[in-house]
Short mmCIF file of C-alpha atoms in Angstrom, two decimals:
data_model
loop_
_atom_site.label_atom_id
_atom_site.label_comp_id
_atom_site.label_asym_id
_atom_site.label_seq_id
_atom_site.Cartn_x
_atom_site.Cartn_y
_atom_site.Cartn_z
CA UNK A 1 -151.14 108.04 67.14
CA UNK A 2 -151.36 111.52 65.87
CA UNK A 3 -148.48 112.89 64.63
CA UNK A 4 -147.43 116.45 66.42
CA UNK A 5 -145.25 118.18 63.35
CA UNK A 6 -145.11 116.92 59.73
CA UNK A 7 -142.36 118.33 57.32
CA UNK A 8 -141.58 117.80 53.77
CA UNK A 9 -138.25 118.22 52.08
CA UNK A 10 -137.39 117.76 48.54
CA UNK A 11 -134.83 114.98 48.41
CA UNK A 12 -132.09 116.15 45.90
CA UNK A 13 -129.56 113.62 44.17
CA UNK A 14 -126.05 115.16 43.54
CA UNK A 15 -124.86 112.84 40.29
CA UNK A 16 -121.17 113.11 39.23
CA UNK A 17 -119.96 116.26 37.59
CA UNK A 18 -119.06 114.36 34.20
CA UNK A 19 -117.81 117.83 32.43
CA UNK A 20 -115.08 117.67 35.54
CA UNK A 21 -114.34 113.79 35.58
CA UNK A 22 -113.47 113.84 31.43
CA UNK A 23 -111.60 117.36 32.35
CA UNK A 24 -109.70 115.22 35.39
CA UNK A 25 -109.24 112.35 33.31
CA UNK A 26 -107.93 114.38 30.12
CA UNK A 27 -105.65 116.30 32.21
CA UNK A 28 -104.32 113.50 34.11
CA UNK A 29 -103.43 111.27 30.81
CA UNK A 30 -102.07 114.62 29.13
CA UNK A 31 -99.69 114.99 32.44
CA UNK A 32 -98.75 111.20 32.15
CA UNK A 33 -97.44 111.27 28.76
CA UNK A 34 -95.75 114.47 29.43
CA UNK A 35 -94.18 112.72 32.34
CA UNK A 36 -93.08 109.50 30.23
CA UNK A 37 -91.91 111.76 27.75
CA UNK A 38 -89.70 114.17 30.27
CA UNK A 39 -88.41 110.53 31.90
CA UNK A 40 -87.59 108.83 28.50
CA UNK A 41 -85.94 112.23 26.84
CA UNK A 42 -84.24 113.84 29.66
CA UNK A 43 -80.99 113.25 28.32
CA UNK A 44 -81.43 114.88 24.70
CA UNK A 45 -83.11 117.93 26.90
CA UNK A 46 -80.22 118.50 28.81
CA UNK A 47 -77.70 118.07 26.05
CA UNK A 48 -80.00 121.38 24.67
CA UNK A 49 -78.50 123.81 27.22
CA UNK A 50 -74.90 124.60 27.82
CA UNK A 51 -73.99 124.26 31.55
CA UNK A 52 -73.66 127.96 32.13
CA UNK A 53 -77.84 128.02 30.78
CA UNK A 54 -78.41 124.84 33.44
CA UNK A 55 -76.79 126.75 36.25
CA UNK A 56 -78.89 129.37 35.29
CA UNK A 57 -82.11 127.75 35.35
CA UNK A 58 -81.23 125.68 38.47
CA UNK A 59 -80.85 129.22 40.29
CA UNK A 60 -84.11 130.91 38.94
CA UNK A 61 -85.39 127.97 39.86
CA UNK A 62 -84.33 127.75 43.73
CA UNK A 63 -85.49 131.90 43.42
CA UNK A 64 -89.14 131.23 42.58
CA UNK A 65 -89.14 128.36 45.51
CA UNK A 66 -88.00 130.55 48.39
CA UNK A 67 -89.70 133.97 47.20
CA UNK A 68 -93.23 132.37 45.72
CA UNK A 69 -93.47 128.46 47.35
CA UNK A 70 -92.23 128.97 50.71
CA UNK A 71 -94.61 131.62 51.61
CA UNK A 72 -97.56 130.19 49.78
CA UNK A 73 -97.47 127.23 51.29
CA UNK A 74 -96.21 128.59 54.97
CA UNK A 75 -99.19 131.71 55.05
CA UNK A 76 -101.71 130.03 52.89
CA UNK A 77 -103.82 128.90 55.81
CA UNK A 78 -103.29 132.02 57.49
CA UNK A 79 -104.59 134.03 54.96
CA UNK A 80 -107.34 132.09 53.67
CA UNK A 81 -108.61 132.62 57.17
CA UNK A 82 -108.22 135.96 57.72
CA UNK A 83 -109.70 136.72 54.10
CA UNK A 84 -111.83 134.23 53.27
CA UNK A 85 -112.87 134.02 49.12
CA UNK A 86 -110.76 137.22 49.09
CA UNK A 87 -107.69 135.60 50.08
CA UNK A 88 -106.73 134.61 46.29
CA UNK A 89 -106.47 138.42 45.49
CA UNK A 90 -102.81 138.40 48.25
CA UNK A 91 -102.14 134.87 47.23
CA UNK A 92 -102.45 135.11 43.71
CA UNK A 93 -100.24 138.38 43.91
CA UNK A 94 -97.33 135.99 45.15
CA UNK A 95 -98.17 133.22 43.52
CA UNK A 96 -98.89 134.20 39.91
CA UNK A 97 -97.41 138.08 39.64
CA UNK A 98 -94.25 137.13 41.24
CA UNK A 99 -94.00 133.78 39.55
CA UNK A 100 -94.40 135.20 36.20
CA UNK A 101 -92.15 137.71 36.77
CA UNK A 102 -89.14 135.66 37.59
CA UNK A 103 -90.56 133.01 35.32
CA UNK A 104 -90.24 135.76 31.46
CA UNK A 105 -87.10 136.98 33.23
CA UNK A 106 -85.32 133.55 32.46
CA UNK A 107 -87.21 132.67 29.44
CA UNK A 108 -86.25 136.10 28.10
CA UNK A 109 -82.50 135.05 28.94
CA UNK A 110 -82.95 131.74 27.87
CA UNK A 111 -85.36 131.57 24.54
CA UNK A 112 -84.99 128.05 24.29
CA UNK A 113 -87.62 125.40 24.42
CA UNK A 114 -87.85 122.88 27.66
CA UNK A 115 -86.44 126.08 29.99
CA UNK A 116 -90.31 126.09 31.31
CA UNK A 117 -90.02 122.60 32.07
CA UNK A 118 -86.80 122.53 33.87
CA UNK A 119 -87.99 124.80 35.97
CA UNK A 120 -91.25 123.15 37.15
CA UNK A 121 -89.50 120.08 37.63
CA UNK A 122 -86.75 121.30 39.93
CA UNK A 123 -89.48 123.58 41.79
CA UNK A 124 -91.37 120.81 41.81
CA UNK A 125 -88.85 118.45 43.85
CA UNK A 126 -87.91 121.57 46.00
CA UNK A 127 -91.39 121.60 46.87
CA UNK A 128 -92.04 117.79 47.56
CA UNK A 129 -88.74 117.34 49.54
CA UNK A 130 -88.73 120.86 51.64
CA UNK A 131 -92.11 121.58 52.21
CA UNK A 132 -93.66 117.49 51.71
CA UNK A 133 -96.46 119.53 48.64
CA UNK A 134 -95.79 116.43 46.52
CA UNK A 135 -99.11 114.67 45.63
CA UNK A 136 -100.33 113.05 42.43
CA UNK A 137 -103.00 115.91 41.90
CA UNK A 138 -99.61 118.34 41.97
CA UNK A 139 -97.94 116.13 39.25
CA UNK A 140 -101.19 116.56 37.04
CA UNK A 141 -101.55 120.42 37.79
CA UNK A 142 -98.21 121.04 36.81
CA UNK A 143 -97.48 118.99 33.81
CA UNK A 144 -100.84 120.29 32.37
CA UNK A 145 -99.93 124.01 33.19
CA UNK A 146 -96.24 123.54 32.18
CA UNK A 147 -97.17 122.02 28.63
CA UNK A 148 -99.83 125.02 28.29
CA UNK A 149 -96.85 127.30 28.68
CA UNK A 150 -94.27 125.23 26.92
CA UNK A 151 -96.77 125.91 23.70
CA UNK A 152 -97.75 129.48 24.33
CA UNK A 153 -94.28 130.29 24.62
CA UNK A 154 -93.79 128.32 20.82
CA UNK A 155 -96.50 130.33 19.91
CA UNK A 156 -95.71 133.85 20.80
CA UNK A 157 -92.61 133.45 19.08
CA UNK A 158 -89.99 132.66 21.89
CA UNK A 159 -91.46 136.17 23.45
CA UNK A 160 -90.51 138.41 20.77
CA UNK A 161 -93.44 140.49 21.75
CA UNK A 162 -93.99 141.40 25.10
CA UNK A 163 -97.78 141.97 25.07
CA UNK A 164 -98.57 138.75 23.05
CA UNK A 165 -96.14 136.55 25.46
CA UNK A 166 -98.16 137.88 28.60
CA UNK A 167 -101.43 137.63 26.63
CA UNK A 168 -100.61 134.18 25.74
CA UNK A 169 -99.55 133.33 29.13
CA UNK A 170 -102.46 134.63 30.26
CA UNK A 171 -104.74 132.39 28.39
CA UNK A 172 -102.64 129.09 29.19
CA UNK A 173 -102.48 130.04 33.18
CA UNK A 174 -106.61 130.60 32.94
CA UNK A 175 -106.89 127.43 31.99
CA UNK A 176 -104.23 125.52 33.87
CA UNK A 177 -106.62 127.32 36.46
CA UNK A 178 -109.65 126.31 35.45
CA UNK A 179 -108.25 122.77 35.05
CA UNK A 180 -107.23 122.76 38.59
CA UNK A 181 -110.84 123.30 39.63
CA UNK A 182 -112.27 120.76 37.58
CA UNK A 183 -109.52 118.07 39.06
CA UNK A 184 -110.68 119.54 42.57
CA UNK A 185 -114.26 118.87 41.97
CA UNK A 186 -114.13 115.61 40.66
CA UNK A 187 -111.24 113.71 42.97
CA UNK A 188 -112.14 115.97 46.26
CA UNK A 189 -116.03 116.00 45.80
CA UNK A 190 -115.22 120.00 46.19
CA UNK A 191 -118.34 122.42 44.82
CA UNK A 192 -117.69 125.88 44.37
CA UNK A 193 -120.13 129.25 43.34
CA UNK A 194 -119.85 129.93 39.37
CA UNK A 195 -119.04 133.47 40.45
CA UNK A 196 -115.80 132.41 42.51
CA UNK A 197 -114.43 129.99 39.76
CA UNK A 198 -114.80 132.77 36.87
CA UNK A 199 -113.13 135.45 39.70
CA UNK A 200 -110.13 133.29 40.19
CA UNK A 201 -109.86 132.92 36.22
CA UNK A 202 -109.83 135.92 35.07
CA UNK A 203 -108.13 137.68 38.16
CA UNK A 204 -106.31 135.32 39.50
CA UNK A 205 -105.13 132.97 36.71
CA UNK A 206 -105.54 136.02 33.43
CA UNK A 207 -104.88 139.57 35.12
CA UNK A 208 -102.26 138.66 37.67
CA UNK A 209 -100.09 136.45 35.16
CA UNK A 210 -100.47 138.75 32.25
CA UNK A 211 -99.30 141.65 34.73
CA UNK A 212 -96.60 139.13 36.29
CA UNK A 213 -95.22 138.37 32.38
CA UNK A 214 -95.02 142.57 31.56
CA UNK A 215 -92.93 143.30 34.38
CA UNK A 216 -90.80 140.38 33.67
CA UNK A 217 -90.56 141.33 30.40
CA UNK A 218 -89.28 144.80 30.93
CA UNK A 219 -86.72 143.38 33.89
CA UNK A 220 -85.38 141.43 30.98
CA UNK A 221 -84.94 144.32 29.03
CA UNK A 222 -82.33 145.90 31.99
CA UNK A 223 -80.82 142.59 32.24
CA UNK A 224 -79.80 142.14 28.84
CA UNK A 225 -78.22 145.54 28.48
CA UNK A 226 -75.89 145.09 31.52
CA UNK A 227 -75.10 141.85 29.93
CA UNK A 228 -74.16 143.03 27.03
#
């Protein structure tokens, strides 16, 4: 027998990424004791706010689910077809701009701590009882990001400064990003380009939410006077 065609190929072995299994693993025991902590303290957080500040949050709250959630989640398909890698430039717009916007609007209202958290967690139920977005990978994504911003709010002061809040914020929601793709690659097997991942950072997860925080900022500023 004579064979007709003879090929080689190089076989290549694809080993765990073990940078993005200690990232998953980090963030997902970080989340858990955030979690445990928001379950066993929930009581001495509330007692923190006077009803008139839970009403408050409760409503920004319901805000960011129908103007930034609902249309995420209903055109996200849509749009990552019709744009392809692109399609975070429209998404992000939504889903960072508008979310930091609404987001320093409250926490310029409310300058207490635990007014981020309150937040995620009612958007968070909104979102798993509306819309069924309720995984385990969610819970980890947003207990990481929401500590992140929980500190870089601490840090900038409660937001005295509008440029170091939404440079802060900026910094926590790149890596709450970059987070998110390490927890991708390592439970969903997902690869993506360098190029893409370092785009969505510093677009998507820096520019977008520092831009989101400024205007948020100076909507604050409006708010306050007519409340006063």
């Amino acid at each position: 027998e004579i064979p007709i065609l003879a090929a080689t190929r190089p076989l290549e072995i694809v080993k765990p990424n073990i940078y993005s299994l200690a990232m998953a693993g980090i963030a997902t025991m970080v989340a858990g004791f955030g979690l445990i902590g928001l379950v066993r303290f929930h009581q001495k957080i509330f007692s923190f706010f006077s009803t008139k500040e839970l009403v408050l949050i409760a409503l920004f709250a319901t805000t960011i689910f129908v103007t930034v959630s609902v249309p995420t989640t209903l055109f996200f398909t849509i749009i990552n077809a019709l744009l392809g890698p692109a399609s975070f430039l429209v998404i992000g717009f939504i889903n960072e701009m508008l979310y930091y916007a609404l987001l320093t609007v409250l926490i310029m209202l409310i300058r207490k701590p635990w007014t981020i958290t309150l937040v995620s967690a009612v958007r968070v139920l909104l979102g798993g009882i509306l819309l069924g977005a309720f995984t385990p990978f969610t819970l980890v994504y947003v207990g990481v990001s929401t500590i992140l911003l929980e500190l870089g709010f601490l840090l900038s002061r409660r937001g005295e400064n509008g440029l170091i809040l939404a440079l802060t914020f900026g910094i926590c929601d790149a890596l709450s990003v970059h987070i998110d793709f390490q927890i991708s690659i390592a439970f969903y097997r997902l690869f993506y380009a360098d190029w893409y991942i370092w785009t969505m950072i510093v677009i998507s997860g820096f520019a977008y939410t520092v831009i989101g925080v400024l205007v948020g900022k100076h909507i604050s500023l409006g708010l306050q006077a007519i409340t006063e």
